[in-house]
Amino acid sequence: SEEVPAGWTATSPTAVAFESPPQSGASYQADFTNFENVEVTACKVKDADGDLGTTGDQIPAEGWTVYLTIDGTIDDTQTTGADGCYTWTDLGPLAAGSYYDVEEATVMGWSPLTPTAYDFESPPQSGASYSYTFINTPTQGCTPGYWKVEQHWDSWDATGYSPSDPLASVFTLPVDVANTVVKLDQSDSSDPTDEIAIGAATLSQALRFNGSGAAGLLRAAVAALLNGANPDVAYFYTDQEVIDLVNAALAAGEPDIGNLAGDLDDLNNGPGGCPLN
């Protein structure tokens, strides 16, 4: 008999009985075969520009639903971790012609750039590790013009933010930025204030900042923050990711400020438009 170690699957009987009684001078042999169990990993990546030729704009997607399937039938459902991946371990052998494969959930507002299902080799090889990465690009975003309109302020409810929240309670504003006075766009607002120091502005006022530089970045950033926090918008970044990126750019200065402002503007004008009413 044999003792099968953890992580292995016996592919033959684990005990063999020889003749009884044993014959004088006989030689007996038992051959045991085992399969070292395999692991299968599914990863998920978000791509900002929809171009697989550029990888600097890709980040792991946490919390995305992925499936382990056997011959196309779902065997288990999981969500990706902080690294964008989930790994199934200790998977046993399959018969010739059968295979493990992985699939991803399709989500409205996201366009797949890679196949949404992938089959590994058949049959799986003993001790093998298999992995596939799904890549999607977001198509939705709501602009500062949407979020600043008072009739749309009920859309803020799902985000956990309020139009009256101070800008400085969300973003870390360097002293020179906080003290900069900017003009406000008066459209879609009855607020008569024409100018305001950035550090004294609310989130709704930041959406009305005129100009470029830090003012332009913060205008785009507040819309990005709300897009990322709203579960009904398929947006590239979460609200916390927006906060971290904006704070880093403000601390670094130009050209980081201008580059991030442009990137967020592009995402806020996603080709899938704004899904909110």
CSV table of C-alpha atoms in Angstrom, one decimal:
chain,number,residue,atom,x,y,z
A,1,SER,CA,0.0,0.0,0.0
A,2,GLU,CA,1.0,3.7,-0.3
A,3,GLU,CA,0.3,6.8,1.6
A,4,VAL,CA,-0.6,9.6,-0.8
A,5,PRO,CA,0.9,13.0,0.3
A,6,ALA,CA,-1.1,16.2,0.4
A,7,GLY,CA,-1.3,17.9,-2.9
A,8,TRP,CA,-1.3,14.6,-4.9
A,9,THR,CA,-4.1,12.4,-6.2
A,10,ALA,CA,-3.8,8.7,-6.6
A,11,THR,CA,-4.5,7.6,-10.1
A,12,SER,CA,-4.2,3.9,-9.3
A,13,PRO,CA,-5.3,1.8,-6.3
A,14,THR,CA,-3.4,2.7,-3.2
A,15,ALA,CA,-3.2,-0.9,-2.0
A,16,VAL,CA,-2.6,-4.2,-3.9
A,17,ALA,CA,-3.1,-7.7,-2.5
A,18,PHE,CA,-0.8,-10.4,-3.8
A,19,GLU,CA,-1.6,-14.1,-3.8
A,20,SER,CA,-2.4,-15.9,-0.7
A,21,PRO,CA,-0.5,-17.7,0.5
A,22,PRO,CA,2.7,-16.3,-1.1
A,23,GLN,CA,4.6,-18.8,-3.1
A,24,SER,CA,8.1,-19.9,-2.0
A,25,GLY,CA,10.7,-17.9,-3.9
A,26,ALA,CA,8.2,-15.6,-5.6
A,27,SER,CA,8.8,-11.9,-6.4
A,28,TYR,CA,6.0,-9.5,-6.2
A,29,GLN,CA,5.8,-5.8,-7.4
A,30,ALA,CA,3.2,-3.1,-7.1
A,31,ASP,CA,3.4,0.1,-9.2
A,32,PHE,CA,1.5,3.1,-7.9
A,33,THR,CA,0.8,6.1,-10.0
A,34,ASN,CA,0.0,9.6,-8.7
A,35,PHE,CA,-0.9,13.0,-10.1
A,36,GLU,CA,0.5,16.2,-8.6
A,37,ASN,CA,-2.5,18.5,-8.3
A,38,VAL,CA,-2.5,21.6,-10.3
A,39,GLU,CA,-3.4,25.3,-9.7
A,40,VAL,CA,-5.4,27.6,-11.9
A,41,THR,CA,-5.2,31.4,-11.7
A,42,ALA,CA,-7.6,34.0,-13.2
A,43,CYS,CA,-6.5,37.7,-13.2
A,44,LYS,CA,-8.3,40.8,-14.1
A,45,VAL,CA,-6.7,44.1,-15.4
A,46,LYS,CA,-8.3,47.5,-16.1
A,47,ASP,CA,-6.9,49.3,-19.2
A,48,ALA,CA,-7.6,53.0,-19.3
A,49,ASP,CA,-7.1,53.8,-23.0
A,50,GLY,CA,-8.4,50.5,-24.6
A,51,ASP,CA,-5.1,49.9,-26.3
A,52,LEU,CA,-3.4,46.6,-25.5
A,53,GLY,CA,-0.2,48.0,-27.0
A,54,THR,CA,0.2,50.3,-24.0
A,55,THR,CA,0.6,48.7,-20.6
A,56,GLY,CA,1.5,51.7,-18.4
A,57,ASP,CA,-2.2,52.5,-18.0
A,58,GLN,CA,-3.2,49.1,-16.7
A,59,ILE,CA,-4.0,48.4,-13.1
A,60,PRO,CA,-5.3,45.2,-11.2
A,61,ALA,CA,-9.1,45.0,-10.8
A,62,GLU,CA,-10.0,43.9,-7.3
A,63,GLY,CA,-13.4,42.4,-6.6
A,64,TRP,CA,-14.1,41.2,-10.1
A,65,THR,CA,-16.1,37.9,-10.4
A,66,VAL,CA,-14.2,35.1,-12.1
A,67,TYR,CA,-15.2,31.5,-12.6
A,68,LEU,CA,-13.4,28.1,-12.7
A,69,THR,CA,-15.0,25.9,-15.2
A,70,ILE,CA,-14.5,22.3,-16.2
A,71,ASP,CA,-15.3,21.6,-19.9
A,72,GLY,CA,-17.2,24.9,-20.0
A,73,THR,CA,-19.4,24.2,-16.9
A,74,ILE,CA,-18.9,26.4,-13.9
A,75,ASP,CA,-17.3,24.6,-11.0
A,76,ASP,CA,-16.6,27.5,-8.6
A,77,THR,CA,-17.2,31.3,-8.4
A,78,GLN,CA,-14.8,33.7,-6.7
A,79,THR,CA,-13.7,37.4,-6.8
A,80,THR,CA,-10.3,38.7,-7.5
A,81,GLY,CA,-8.1,40.0,-4.6
A,82,ALA,CA,-6.0,43.2,-4.3
A,83,ASP,CA,-3.5,41.9,-6.9
A,84,GLY,CA,-6.4,41.4,-9.3
A,85,CYS,CA,-6.1,37.6,-9.2
A,86,TYR,CA,-7.7,34.5,-7.7
A,87,THR,CA,-6.0,31.1,-7.6
A,88,TRP,CA,-7.7,27.7,-7.3
A,89,THR,CA,-5.3,25.2,-5.8
A,90,ASP,CA,-5.2,21.4,-5.3
A,91,LEU,CA,-7.1,20.6,-8.5
A,92,GLY,CA,-7.0,16.9,-9.4
A,93,PRO,CA,-6.5,15.1,-12.7
A,94,LEU,CA,-9.1,15.1,-15.5
A,95,ALA,CA,-9.7,12.5,-18.2
A,96,ALA,CA,-8.3,12.9,-21.7
A,97,GLY,CA,-10.4,15.3,-23.6
A,98,SER,CA,-11.4,17.3,-20.5
A,99,TYR,CA,-9.9,20.6,-19.4
A,100,TYR,CA,-9.9,23.3,-16.8
A,101,ASP,CA,-10.8,26.8,-18.0
A,102,VAL,CA,-11.6,30.2,-16.6
A,103,GLU,CA,-14.2,32.8,-17.4
A,104,GLU,CA,-15.0,36.3,-16.2
A,105,ALA,CA,-18.2,38.1,-15.5
A,106,THR,CA,-19.3,40.7,-18.0
A,107,VAL,CA,-20.3,44.0,-16.6
A,108,MET,CA,-22.3,46.8,-18.2
A,109,GLY,CA,-20.1,49.7,-19.0
A,110,TRP,CA,-16.9,47.7,-19.5
A,111,SER,CA,-15.6,46.4,-22.9
A,112,PRO,CA,-13.5,43.3,-23.0
A,113,LEU,CA,-10.1,43.6,-24.8
A,114,THR,CA,-9.4,39.9,-24.5
A,115,PRO,CA,-11.6,36.8,-24.7
A,116,THR,CA,-14.0,36.4,-21.7
A,117,ALA,CA,-13.2,32.7,-21.4
A,118,TYR,CA,-10.0,30.7,-21.8
A,119,ASP,CA,-9.4,26.9,-22.0
A,120,PHE,CA,-6.2,25.3,-20.7
A,121,GLU,CA,-4.6,22.2,-22.1
A,122,SER,CA,-6.4,18.8,-22.1
A,123,PRO,CA,-5.7,16.8,-20.1
A,124,PRO,CA,-4.0,19.0,-17.4
A,125,GLN,CA,-0.4,18.0,-16.8
A,126,SER,CA,0.7,16.8,-13.4
A,127,GLY,CA,2.1,19.6,-11.2
A,128,ALA,CA,1.3,22.3,-13.8
A,129,SER,CA,0.3,25.9,-13.0
A,130,TYR,CA,-2.1,27.6,-15.4
A,131,SER,CA,-2.9,31.3,-15.5
A,132,TYR,CA,-4.9,33.7,-17.7
A,133,THR,CA,-5.4,37.5,-17.5
A,134,PHE,CA,-8.6,39.2,-18.6
A,135,ILE,CA,-8.3,42.8,-19.7
A,136,ASN,CA,-11.3,45.2,-19.9
A,137,THR,CA,-11.5,48.9,-20.6
A,138,PRO,CA,-14.2,51.2,-19.0
A,139,THR,CA,-16.5,53.1,-21.2
A,140,GLN,CA,-18.5,55.3,-18.8
A,141,GLY,CA,-17.9,58.6,-17.1
A,142,CYS,CA,-19.9,61.6,-16.0
A,143,THR,CA,-18.3,65.1,-16.6
A,144,PRO,CA,-18.0,68.0,-14.2
A,145,GLY,CA,-20.8,69.6,-16.2
A,146,TYR,CA,-23.1,66.8,-15.1
A,147,TRP,CA,-22.2,66.7,-11.4
A,148,LYS,CA,-22.3,70.4,-10.8
A,149,VAL,CA,-25.9,70.8,-12.0
A,150,GLU,CA,-28.1,71.1,-8.9
A,151,GLN,CA,-30.9,69.0,-10.4
A,152,HIS,CA,-28.3,66.1,-10.5
A,153,TRP,CA,-27.2,66.5,-6.9
A,154,ASP,CA,-29.4,63.5,-5.9
A,155,SER,CA,-26.9,61.4,-7.9
A,156,TRP,CA,-24.4,62.2,-5.1
A,157,ASP,CA,-26.3,60.2,-2.6
A,158,ALA,CA,-24.9,56.9,-3.7
A,159,THR,CA,-21.3,58.1,-3.6
A,160,GLY,CA,-21.2,59.0,0.1
A,161,TYR,CA,-20.1,62.5,-0.7
A,162,SER,CA,-22.1,65.8,-0.4
A,163,PRO,CA,-21.9,68.9,-2.6
A,164,SER,CA,-21.3,70.9,0.6
A,165,ASP,CA,-18.3,68.8,1.7
A,166,PRO,CA,-15.1,71.0,1.9
A,167,LEU,CA,-12.7,70.2,-0.9
A,168,ALA,CA,-9.9,70.2,1.6
A,169,SER,CA,-11.6,67.5,3.6
A,170,VAL,CA,-11.1,65.1,0.7
A,171,PHE,CA,-7.8,66.2,-1.0
A,172,THR,CA,-4.5,67.3,0.6
A,173,LEU,CA,-3.9,70.8,-0.7
A,174,PRO,CA,-0.4,72.2,-0.6
A,175,VAL,CA,-0.3,75.7,0.9
A,176,ASP,CA,0.3,77.4,-2.4
A,177,VAL,CA,-2.6,75.6,-4.0
A,178,ALA,CA,-4.9,76.2,-1.1
A,179,ASN,CA,-4.3,79.9,-1.2
A,180,THR,CA,-4.7,80.3,-4.9
A,181,VAL,CA,-7.8,82.3,-5.8
A,182,VAL,CA,-9.8,81.1,-8.8
A,183,LYS,CA,-12.8,82.3,-10.8
A,184,LEU,CA,-15.9,80.3,-10.7
A,185,ASP,CA,-18.1,79.4,-13.7
A,186,GLN,CA,-21.5,80.8,-13.0
A,187,SER,CA,-23.5,78.5,-15.2
A,188,ASP,CA,-26.0,76.1,-13.7
A,189,SER,CA,-25.6,77.8,-10.3
A,190,SER,CA,-27.4,80.6,-8.4
A,191,ASP,CA,-24.4,81.1,-6.1
A,192,PRO,CA,-23.3,84.7,-6.7
A,193,THR,CA,-19.7,84.0,-5.6
A,194,ASP,CA,-17.4,84.9,-8.4
A,195,GLU,CA,-14.0,84.1,-6.9
A,196,ILE,CA,-12.8,81.8,-4.2
A,197,ALA,CA,-9.6,80.5,-2.6
A,198,ILE,CA,-9.2,76.8,-3.6
A,199,GLY,CA,-8.7,75.8,0.0
A,200,ALA,CA,-12.1,77.4,1.0
A,201,ALA,CA,-14.1,75.7,-1.7
A,202,THR,CA,-16.7,73.0,-1.4
A,203,LEU,CA,-16.8,70.0,-3.8
A,204,SER,CA,-19.6,71.6,-5.8
A,205,GLN,CA,-17.7,74.8,-6.1
A,206,ALA,CA,-14.6,72.9,-7.2
A,207,LEU,CA,-16.6,71.6,-10.2
A,208,ARG,CA,-17.0,75.2,-11.3
A,209,PHE,CA,-13.3,76.2,-11.1
A,210,ASN,CA,-12.2,78.0,-14.2
A,211,GLY,CA,-8.6,77.7,-15.5
A,212,SER,CA,-5.9,75.1,-15.8
A,213,GLY,CA,-3.1,74.0,-13.4
A,214,ALA,CA,-4.3,72.9,-10.0
A,215,ALA,CA,-7.8,74.4,-10.5
A,216,GLY,CA,-8.2,72.4,-13.7
A,217,LEU,CA,-7.0,69.2,-12.0
A,218,LEU,CA,-9.3,69.6,-9.0
A,219,ARG,CA,-12.3,70.3,-11.3
A,220,ALA,CA,-11.7,67.0,-13.1
A,221,ALA,CA,-10.7,65.3,-9.9
A,222,VAL,CA,-14.0,65.9,-8.1
A,223,ALA,CA,-16.0,64.5,-11.1
A,224,ALA,CA,-13.6,61.5,-11.1
A,225,LEU,CA,-14.1,61.1,-7.3
A,226,LEU,CA,-17.8,60.9,-7.7
A,227,ASN,CA,-17.6,58.6,-10.7
A,228,GLY,CA,-15.4,56.2,-8.9
A,229,ALA,CA,-17.6,56.2,-5.8
A,230,ASN,CA,-20.9,55.7,-7.6
A,231,PRO,CA,-21.6,51.9,-8.1
A,232,ASP,CA,-23.7,52.7,-11.2
A,233,VAL,CA,-20.8,54.2,-13.1
A,234,ALA,CA,-18.3,51.8,-14.7
A,235,TYR,CA,-15.2,54.0,-14.0
A,236,PHE,CA,-11.5,53.2,-14.3
A,237,TYR,CA,-10.6,54.4,-10.8
A,238,THR,CA,-12.2,54.0,-7.4
A,239,ASP,CA,-12.6,57.2,-5.3
A,240,GLN,CA,-9.7,56.3,-3.1
A,241,GLU,CA,-7.5,55.8,-6.1
A,242,VAL,CA,-8.5,59.2,-7.4
A,243,ILE,CA,-7.6,60.8,-4.0
A,244,ASP,CA,-4.2,59.1,-4.0
A,245,LEU,CA,-3.4,60.1,-7.5
A,246,VAL,CA,-4.5,63.7,-7.1
A,247,ASN,CA,-2.6,64.2,-3.9
A,248,ALA,CA,0.6,62.8,-5.4
A,249,ALA,CA,0.2,65.1,-8.5
A,250,LEU,CA,-0.4,68.2,-6.3
A,251,ALA,CA,2.7,67.4,-4.3
A,252,ALA,CA,4.8,66.9,-7.4
A,253,GLY,CA,3.6,69.9,-9.3
A,254,GLU,CA,3.8,70.3,-13.0
A,255,PRO,CA,3.9,68.5,-15.4
A,256,ASP,CA,2.2,65.8,-13.2
A,257,ILE,CA,-0.7,68.2,-12.5
A,258,GLY,CA,-1.5,68.8,-16.1
A,259,ASN,CA,-0.9,65.2,-17.2
A,260,LEU,CA,-3.3,63.8,-14.6
A,261,ALA,CA,-5.9,66.5,-15.4
A,262,GLY,CA,-5.9,65.4,-19.0
A,263,ASP,CA,-6.1,61.7,-18.1
A,264,LEU,CA,-9.1,62.3,-15.8
A,265,ASP,CA,-10.8,64.5,-18.3
A,266,ASP,CA,-10.5,61.7,-20.9
A,267,LEU,CA,-12.0,59.2,-18.4
A,268,ASN,CA,-14.8,61.6,-17.4
A,269,ASN,CA,-15.7,61.8,-21.1
A,270,GLY,CA,-15.8,58.0,-21.6
A,271,PRO,CA,-17.3,56.8,-24.9
A,272,GLY,CA,-20.0,55.0,-23.0
A,273,GLY,CA,-21.3,58.3,-21.7
A,274,CYS,CA,-22.8,59.0,-18.3
A,275,PRO,CA,-25.3,56.2,-17.2
A,276,LEU,CA,-27.0,58.4,-14.6
A,277,ASN,CA,-30.2,60.4,-15.2
